[in-house]
Coordinates of C-alpha atoms in Angstrom, one line a residue:
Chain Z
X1205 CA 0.0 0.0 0.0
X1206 CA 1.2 3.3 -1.1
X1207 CA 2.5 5.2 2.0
X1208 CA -0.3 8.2 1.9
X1209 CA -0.7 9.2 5.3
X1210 CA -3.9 11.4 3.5
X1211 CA -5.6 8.0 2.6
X1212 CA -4.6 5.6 5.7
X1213 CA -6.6 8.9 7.4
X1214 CA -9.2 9.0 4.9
X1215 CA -9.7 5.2 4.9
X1216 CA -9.9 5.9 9.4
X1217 CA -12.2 8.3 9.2
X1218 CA -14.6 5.6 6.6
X1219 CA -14.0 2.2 8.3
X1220 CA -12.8 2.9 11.9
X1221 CA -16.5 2.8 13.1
X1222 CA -17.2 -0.3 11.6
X1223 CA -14.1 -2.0 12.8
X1224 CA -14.3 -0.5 16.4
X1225 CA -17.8 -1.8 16.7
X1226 CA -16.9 -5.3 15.4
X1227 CA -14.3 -5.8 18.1
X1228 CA -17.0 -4.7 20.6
X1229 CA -19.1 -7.8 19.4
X1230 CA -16.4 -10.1 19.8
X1231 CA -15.9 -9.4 23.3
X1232 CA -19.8 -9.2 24.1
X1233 CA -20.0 -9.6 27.7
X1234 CA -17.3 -7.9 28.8
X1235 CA -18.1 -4.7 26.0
X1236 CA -14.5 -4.1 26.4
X1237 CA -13.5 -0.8 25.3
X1238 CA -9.8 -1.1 25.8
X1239 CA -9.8 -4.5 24.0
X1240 CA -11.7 -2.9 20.7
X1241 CA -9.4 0.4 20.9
X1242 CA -6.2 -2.2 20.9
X1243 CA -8.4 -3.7 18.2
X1244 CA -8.7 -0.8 16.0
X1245 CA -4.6 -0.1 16.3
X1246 CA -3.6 -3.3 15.2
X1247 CA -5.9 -3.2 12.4
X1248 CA -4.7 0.2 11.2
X1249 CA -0.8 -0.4 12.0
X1250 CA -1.1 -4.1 9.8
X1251 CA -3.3 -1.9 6.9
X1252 CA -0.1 0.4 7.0
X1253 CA 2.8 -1.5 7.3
X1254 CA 2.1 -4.7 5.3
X1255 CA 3.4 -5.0 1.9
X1256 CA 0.3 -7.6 1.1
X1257 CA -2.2 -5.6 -0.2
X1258 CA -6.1 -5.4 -0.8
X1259 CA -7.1 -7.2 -4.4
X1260 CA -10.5 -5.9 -5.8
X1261 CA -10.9 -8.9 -7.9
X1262 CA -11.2 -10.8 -4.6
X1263 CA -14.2 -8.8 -3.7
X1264 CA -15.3 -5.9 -1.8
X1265 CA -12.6 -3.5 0.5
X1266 CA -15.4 -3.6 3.3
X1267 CA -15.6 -7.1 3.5
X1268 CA -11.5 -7.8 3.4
X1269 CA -11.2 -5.4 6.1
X1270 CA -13.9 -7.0 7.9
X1271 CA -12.1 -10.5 7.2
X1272 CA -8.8 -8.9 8.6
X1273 CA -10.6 -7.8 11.8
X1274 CA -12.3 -10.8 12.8
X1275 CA -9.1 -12.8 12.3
X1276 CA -7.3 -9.7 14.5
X1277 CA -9.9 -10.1 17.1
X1278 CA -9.9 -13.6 17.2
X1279 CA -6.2 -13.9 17.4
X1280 CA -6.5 -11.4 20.9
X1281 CA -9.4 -13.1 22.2
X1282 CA -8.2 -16.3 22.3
X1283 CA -4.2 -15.3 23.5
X1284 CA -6.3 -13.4 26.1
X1285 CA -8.5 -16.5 27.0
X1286 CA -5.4 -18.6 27.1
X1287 CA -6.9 -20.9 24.9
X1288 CA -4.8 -24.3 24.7
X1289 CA -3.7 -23.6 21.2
X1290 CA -3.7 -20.0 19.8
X1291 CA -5.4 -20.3 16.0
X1292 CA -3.0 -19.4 13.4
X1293 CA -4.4 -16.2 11.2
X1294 CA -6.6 -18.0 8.5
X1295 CA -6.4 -16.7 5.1
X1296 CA -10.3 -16.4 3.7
X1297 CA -11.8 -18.7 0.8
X1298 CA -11.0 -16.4 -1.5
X1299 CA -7.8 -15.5 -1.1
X1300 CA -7.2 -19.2 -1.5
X1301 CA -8.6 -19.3 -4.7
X1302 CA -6.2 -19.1 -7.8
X1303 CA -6.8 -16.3 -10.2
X1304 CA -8.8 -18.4 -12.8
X1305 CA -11.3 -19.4 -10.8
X1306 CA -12.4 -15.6 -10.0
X1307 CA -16.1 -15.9 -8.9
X1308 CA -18.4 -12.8 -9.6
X1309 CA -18.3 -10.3 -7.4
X1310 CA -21.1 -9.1 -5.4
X1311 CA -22.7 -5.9 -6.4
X1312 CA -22.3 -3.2 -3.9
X1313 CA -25.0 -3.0 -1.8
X1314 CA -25.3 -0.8 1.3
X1315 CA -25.1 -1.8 4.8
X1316 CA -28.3 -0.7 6.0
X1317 CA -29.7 -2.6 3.1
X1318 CA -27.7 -5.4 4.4
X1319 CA -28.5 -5.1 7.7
X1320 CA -31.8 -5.0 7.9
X1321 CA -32.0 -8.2 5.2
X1322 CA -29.9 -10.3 7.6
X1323 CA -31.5 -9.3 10.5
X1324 CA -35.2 -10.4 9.1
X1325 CA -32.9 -14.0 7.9
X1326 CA -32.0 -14.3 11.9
X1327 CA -35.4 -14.6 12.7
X1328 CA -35.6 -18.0 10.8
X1329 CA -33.0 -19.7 13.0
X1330 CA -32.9 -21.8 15.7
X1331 CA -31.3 -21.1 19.2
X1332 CA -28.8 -23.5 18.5
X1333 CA -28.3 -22.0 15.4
X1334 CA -28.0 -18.8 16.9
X1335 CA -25.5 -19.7 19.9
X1336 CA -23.7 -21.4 16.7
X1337 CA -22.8 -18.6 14.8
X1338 CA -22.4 -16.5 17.9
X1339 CA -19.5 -19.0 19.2
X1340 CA -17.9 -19.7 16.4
X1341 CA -18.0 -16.3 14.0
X1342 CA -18.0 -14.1 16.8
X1343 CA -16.1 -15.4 20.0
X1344 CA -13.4 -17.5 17.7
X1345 CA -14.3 -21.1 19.5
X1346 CA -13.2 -23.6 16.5
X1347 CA -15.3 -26.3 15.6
X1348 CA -14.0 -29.3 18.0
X1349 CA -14.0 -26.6 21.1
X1350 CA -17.7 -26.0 20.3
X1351 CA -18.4 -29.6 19.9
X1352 CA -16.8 -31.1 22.5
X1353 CA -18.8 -28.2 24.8
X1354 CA -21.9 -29.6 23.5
X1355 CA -21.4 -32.9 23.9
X1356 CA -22.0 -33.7 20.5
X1357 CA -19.9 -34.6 17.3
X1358 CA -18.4 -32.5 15.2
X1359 CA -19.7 -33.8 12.1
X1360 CA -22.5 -32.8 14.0
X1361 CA -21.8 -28.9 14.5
X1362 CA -20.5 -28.9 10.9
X1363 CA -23.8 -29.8 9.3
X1364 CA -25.4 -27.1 11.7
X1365 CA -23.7 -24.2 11.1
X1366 CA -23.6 -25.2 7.0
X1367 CA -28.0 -25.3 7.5
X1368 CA -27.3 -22.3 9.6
X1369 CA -25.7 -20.3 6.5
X1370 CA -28.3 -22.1 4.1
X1371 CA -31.2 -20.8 6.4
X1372 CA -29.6 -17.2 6.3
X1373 CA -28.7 -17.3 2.5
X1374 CA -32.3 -18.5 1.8
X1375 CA -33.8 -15.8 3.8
X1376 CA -31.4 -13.2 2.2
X1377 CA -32.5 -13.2 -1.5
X1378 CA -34.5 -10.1 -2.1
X1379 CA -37.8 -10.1 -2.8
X1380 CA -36.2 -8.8 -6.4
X1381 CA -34.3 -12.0 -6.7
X1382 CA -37.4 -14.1 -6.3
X1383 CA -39.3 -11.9 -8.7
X1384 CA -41.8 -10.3 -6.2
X1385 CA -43.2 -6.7 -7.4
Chain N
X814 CA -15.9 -43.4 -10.4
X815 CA -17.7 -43.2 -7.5
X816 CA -15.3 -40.6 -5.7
X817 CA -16.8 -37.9 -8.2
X818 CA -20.1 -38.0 -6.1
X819 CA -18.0 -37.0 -2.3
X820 CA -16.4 -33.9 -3.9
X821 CA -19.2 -31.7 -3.9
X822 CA -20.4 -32.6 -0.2
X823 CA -16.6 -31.1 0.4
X824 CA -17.3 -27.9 -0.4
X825 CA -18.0 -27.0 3.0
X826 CA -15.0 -28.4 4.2
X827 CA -13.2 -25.9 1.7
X828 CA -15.0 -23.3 2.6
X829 CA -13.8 -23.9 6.0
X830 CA -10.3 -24.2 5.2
X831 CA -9.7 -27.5 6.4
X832 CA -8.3 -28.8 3.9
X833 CA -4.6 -29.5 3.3
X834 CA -2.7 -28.0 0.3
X835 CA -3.1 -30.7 -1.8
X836 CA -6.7 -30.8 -1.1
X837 CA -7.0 -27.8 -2.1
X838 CA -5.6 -28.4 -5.1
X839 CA -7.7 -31.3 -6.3
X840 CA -10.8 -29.2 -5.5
X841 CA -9.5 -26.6 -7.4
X842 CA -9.2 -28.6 -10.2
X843 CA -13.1 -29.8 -9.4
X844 CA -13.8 -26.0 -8.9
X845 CA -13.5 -25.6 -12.5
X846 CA -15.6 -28.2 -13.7
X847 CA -18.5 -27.4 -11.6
X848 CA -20.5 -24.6 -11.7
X849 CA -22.6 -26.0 -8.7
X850 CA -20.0 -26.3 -6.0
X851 CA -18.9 -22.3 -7.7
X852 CA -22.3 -20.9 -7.1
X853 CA -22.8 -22.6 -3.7
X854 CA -19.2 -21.3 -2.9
X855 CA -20.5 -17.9 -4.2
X856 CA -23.5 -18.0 -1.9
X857 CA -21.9 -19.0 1.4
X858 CA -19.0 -16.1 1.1
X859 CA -22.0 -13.9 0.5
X860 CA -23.6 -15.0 3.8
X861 CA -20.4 -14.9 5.5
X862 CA -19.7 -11.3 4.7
X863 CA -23.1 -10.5 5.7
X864 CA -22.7 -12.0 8.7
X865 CA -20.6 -8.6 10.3
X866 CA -23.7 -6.3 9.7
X867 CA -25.5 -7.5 12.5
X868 CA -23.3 -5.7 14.9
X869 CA -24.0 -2.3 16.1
X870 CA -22.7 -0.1 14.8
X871 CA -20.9 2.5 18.1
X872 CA -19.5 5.8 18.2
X873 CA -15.5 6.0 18.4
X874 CA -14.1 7.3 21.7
X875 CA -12.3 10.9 21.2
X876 CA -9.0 10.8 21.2
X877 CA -8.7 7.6 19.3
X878 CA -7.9 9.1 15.7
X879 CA -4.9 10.7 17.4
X880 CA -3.5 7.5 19.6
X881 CA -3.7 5.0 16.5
X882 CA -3.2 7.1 13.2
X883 CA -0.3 9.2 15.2
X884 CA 2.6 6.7 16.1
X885 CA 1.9 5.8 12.2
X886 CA 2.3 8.7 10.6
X887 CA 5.0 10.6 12.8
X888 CA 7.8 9.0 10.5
X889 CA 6.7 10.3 7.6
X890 CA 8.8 13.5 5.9
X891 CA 5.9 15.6 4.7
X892 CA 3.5 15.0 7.7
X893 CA 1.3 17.0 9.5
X894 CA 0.2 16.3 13.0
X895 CA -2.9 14.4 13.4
X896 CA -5.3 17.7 13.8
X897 CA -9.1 18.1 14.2
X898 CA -9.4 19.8 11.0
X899 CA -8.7 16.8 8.5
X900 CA -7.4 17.9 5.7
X901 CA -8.7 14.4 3.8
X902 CA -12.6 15.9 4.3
X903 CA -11.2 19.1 2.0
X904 CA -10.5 16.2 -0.8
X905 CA -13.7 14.8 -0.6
X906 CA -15.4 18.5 -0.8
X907 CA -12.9 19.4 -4.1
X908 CA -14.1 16.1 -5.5
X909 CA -17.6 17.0 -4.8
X910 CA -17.2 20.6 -6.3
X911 CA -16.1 19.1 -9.6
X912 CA -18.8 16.7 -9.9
X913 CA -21.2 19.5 -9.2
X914 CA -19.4 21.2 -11.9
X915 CA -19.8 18.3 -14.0
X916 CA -23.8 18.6 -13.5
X917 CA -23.7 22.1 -13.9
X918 CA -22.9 21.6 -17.8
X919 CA -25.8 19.1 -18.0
X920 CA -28.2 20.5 -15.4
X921 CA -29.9 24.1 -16.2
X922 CA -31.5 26.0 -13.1
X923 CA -29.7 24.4 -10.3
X924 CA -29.0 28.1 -8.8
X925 CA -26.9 26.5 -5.8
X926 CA -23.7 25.8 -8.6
X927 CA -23.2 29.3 -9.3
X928 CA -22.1 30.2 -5.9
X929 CA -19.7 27.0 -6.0
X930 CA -16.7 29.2 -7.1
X931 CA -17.0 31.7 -4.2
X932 CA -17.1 29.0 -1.8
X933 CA -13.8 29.0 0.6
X934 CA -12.1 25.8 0.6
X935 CA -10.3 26.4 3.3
X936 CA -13.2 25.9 5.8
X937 CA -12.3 22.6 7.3
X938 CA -14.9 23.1 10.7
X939 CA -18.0 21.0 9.6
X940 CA -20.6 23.4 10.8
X941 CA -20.0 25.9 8.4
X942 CA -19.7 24.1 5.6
X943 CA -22.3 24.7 2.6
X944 CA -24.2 21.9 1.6
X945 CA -23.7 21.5 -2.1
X946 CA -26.2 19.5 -4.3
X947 CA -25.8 16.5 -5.9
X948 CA -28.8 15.5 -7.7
X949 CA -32.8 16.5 -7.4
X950 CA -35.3 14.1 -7.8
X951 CA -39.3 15.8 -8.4
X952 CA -42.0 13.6 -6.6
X953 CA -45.4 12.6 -8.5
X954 CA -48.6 12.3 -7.1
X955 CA -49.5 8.3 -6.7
X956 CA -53.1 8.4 -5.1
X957 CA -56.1 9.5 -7.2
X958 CA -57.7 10.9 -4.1
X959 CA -54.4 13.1 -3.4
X960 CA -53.8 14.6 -6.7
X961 CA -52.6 17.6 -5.5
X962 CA -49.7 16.0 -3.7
X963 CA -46.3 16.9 -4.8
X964 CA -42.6 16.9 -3.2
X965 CA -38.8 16.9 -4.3
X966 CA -35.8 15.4 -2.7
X967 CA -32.6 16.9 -2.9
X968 CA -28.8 15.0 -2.7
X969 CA -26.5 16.9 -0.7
X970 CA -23.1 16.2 0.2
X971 CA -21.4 18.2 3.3
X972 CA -18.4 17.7 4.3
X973 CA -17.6 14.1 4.4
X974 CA -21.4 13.0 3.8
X975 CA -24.4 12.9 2.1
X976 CA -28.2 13.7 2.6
X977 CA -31.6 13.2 1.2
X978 CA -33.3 16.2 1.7
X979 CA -37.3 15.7 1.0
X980 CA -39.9 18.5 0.9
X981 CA -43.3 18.0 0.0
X982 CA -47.0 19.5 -0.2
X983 CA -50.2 19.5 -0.7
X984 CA -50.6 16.5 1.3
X985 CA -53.9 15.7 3.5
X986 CA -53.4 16.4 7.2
X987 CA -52.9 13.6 9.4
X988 CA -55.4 12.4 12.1
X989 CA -54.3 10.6 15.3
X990 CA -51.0 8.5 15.3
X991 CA -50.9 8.5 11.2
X992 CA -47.8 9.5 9.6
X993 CA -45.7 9.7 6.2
X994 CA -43.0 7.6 5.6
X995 CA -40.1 7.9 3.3
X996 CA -38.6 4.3 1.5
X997 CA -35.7 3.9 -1.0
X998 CA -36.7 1.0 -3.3
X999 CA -34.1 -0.9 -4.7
X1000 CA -34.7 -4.6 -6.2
X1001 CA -38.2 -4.7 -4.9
X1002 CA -36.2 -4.3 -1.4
X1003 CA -37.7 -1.4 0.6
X1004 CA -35.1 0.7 2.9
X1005 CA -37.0 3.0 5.4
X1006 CA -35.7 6.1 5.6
X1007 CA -38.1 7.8 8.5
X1008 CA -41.3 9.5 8.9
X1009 CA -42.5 13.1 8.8
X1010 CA -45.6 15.4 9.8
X1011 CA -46.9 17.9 7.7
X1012 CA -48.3 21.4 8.9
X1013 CA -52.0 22.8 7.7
X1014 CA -50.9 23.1 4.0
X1015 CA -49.5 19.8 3.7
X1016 CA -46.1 21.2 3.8
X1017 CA -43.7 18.5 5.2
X1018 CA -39.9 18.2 5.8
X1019 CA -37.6 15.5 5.9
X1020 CA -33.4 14.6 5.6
X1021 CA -32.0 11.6 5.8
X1022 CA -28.2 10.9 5.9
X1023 CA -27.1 8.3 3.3
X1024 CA -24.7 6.3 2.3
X1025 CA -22.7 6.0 -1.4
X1026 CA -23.8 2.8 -1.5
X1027 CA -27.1 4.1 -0.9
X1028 CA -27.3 5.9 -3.6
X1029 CA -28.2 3.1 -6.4
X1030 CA -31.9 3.5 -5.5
X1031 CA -34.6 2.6 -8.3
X1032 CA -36.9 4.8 -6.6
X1033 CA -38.6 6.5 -3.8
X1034 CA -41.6 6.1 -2.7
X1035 CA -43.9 7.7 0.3
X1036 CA -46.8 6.4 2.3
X1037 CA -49.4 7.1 4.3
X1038 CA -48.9 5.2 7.2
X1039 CA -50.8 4.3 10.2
X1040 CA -48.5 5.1 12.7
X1041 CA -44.5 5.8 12.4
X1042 CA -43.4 2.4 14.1
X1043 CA -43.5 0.3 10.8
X1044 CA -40.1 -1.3 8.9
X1045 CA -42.3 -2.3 5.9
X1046 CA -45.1 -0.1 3.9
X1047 CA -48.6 -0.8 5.5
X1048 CA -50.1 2.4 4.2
X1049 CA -51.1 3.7 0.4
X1050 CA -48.5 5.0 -1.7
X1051 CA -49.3 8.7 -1.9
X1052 CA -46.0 11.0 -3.5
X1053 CA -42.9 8.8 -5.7
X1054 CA -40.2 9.2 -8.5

């Protein structure tokens, strides 16, 4: 990334909100401002001093910072947990994906749209679900922690959180997509 | 070969990241023979990156800008200290001068572009900055028993953001908890973007701060609502675009 303190500002004053606030989720009970704060500077100091760059083929800049934040947040939750094994930083799907296979991007849409979609989809799941997603997406718990918590196996979970992300994908489509009005 | 029929049900396991190298690899290589496992691999990164957006959203504590974006930029040769008056908000308003500009060769009558020139651009304190406008929309009348209805919405951008800016009139008065109600439409989708009263004439205000991605409506529409707590439209359509 070029070294333009104007944009690293520019891209603060955009996305520090949204990464702030995601930090915040992570560490719901405790609504840890210090531990989102510490959040926010790593995820700033790592946008400014890596050499490996943002791709727009790979998809939208929100949703790779996003990507970079969770795996941040995750990476501090669980050293501060003191979690057995600390979860190396996981590159996403699609930056395993070789050039080739390039899927379509998503067209832009705007987070309130977004947000109020996804919020109707929760609606459809199950508390399971639910404590699913919040475990694993949000508190950083891996699959095996999660199942052996439960009790249950984790070809189990697996299937769960894959229905969970059908459910929510289902529930998603707007009523454009399914030719309503 | 009946190991052709397993690969698919491993898309998850992909998606995941389970998989080892050479894994990855060989579904790759099934990747590009199947336009199945791409789509559903499409869909579930889609619902992934949606996933974020339930969070809400907080306000950043002061001095934060200062304490990370500082220790950053002190190295740099031309910098500037970290100051309340951020200088990148003065790009976005010469940005949004030119595209006025831009309008102002297509669009006759928008009176606010002539001043655009006079404007200091060295304000930086948000509070006195002019709003400058984007676009104008002119609202129809929708309901045959409110013909006289009629409204237009105005795109603004101030400093580092952007409004909707809605007037209308001619609209009935309102009895008991009724109220208007503002929606973008987009893809059938309908976004609410508040409600408004209107005084004896009909005369009714409205602004509504929006996003760029926002901006890629289809249309707006207003209703007549029965009371101002709805997220969908109950009420008749009475003023759109």
């Amino acid at each position: 990334m070029d070294k333009d303190g104007g944009a690293l500002e520019e891209m603060y004053d955009r996305y520090a909100k949204l990464v702030y606030s995601f930090a915040m989720k992570t560490c719901k009970d405790a609504q840890d401002a210090q531990f989102a704060k510490e959040i926010v500077q790593l995820v700033f100091t790592r946008l400014w001093t890596t050499e490996i760059g943002y791709d727009s083929r790979r998809g939208l800049f929100v949703n790779w910072l996003l990507t970079i934040t969770r795996n941040i947040s995750i990476d501090q939750l669980r050293k501060q947990k003191k979690h057995a094994a600390v979860v190396p930083f996981e590159p996403s799907v699609w930056e395993r994906l070789p050039d080739h296979l390039q899927l379509q991007p998503e067209e832009v849409v705007s987070r309130k749209w977004l947000k109020q979609r996804i919020e109707q989809a929760y609606r459809y799941l199950s508390d399971s679900q639910t404590s699913l997603i919040q475990a694993f997406y949000w508190e950083g718990y891996t699959l095996s922690e999660i199942a052996d918590r439960n009790g249950e196996p984790l070809g189990t979970v697996k299937s769960r959180l894959h229905q969970t992300l059908k459910i929510l994908r289902k529930h998603m489509k707007s009523a454009g997509e399914e030719g309503i009005e | 070969m009946s190991r052709d029929d397993n690969v698919c049900e491993r898309l998850f396991s992909y998606f995941l990241g389970e998989m080892t190298d050479e894994e990855q690899r060989a579904f790759h290589a099934h990747l590009s023979d199947c336009p199945a496992c791409r789509e559903e691999l499409r869909e579930l990164g889609q619902v992934w990156d949606a996933l974020p957006h339930t969070m809400e959203q907080l306000e950043l504590p002061e001095r934060l800008k200062s304490e990370v974006l500082g220790p950053l930029l002190k190295d740099q040769a031309q910098s500037k200290p970290v100051s309340a008056t951020k200088p990148g908000k003065r790009r976005y308003r010469l940005y949004a001068a030119a595209v006025i500009l831009a309008l102002a060769l297509g669009f006759a009558g928008m009176a606010e572009v002539s001043d655009w020139r006079n404007r200091s651009l060295t304000h930086s304190d948000n509070l006195h900055l002019p709003a400058e406008v984007l676009e104008r929309y002119s609202l129809k009348p929708f309901d045959p028993a409110v013909p006289a209805a009629s409204g237009q919405v105005w795109l603004t951008a101030k400093g580092g953001s952007m409004e909707l800016v809605l007037q209308t009139s001619g609209l009935p008065a309102l009895k008991g908890e009724q109220a208007y109600q503002v929606w973008l439409v987009k893809n059938g989708d309908r976004l609410n973007c508040g409600t408004f009263r209107v005084d004896s004439q009909g005369n009714g205000v409205l602004t509504y701060k929006i996003e760029e991605e926002e901006r890629q409506f289809d249309a707006i529409g207003i209703t007549l609502e029965p009371d101002s707590g709805g997220s969908k439209p109950r009420g008749k359509k009475v003023l759109g675009t």
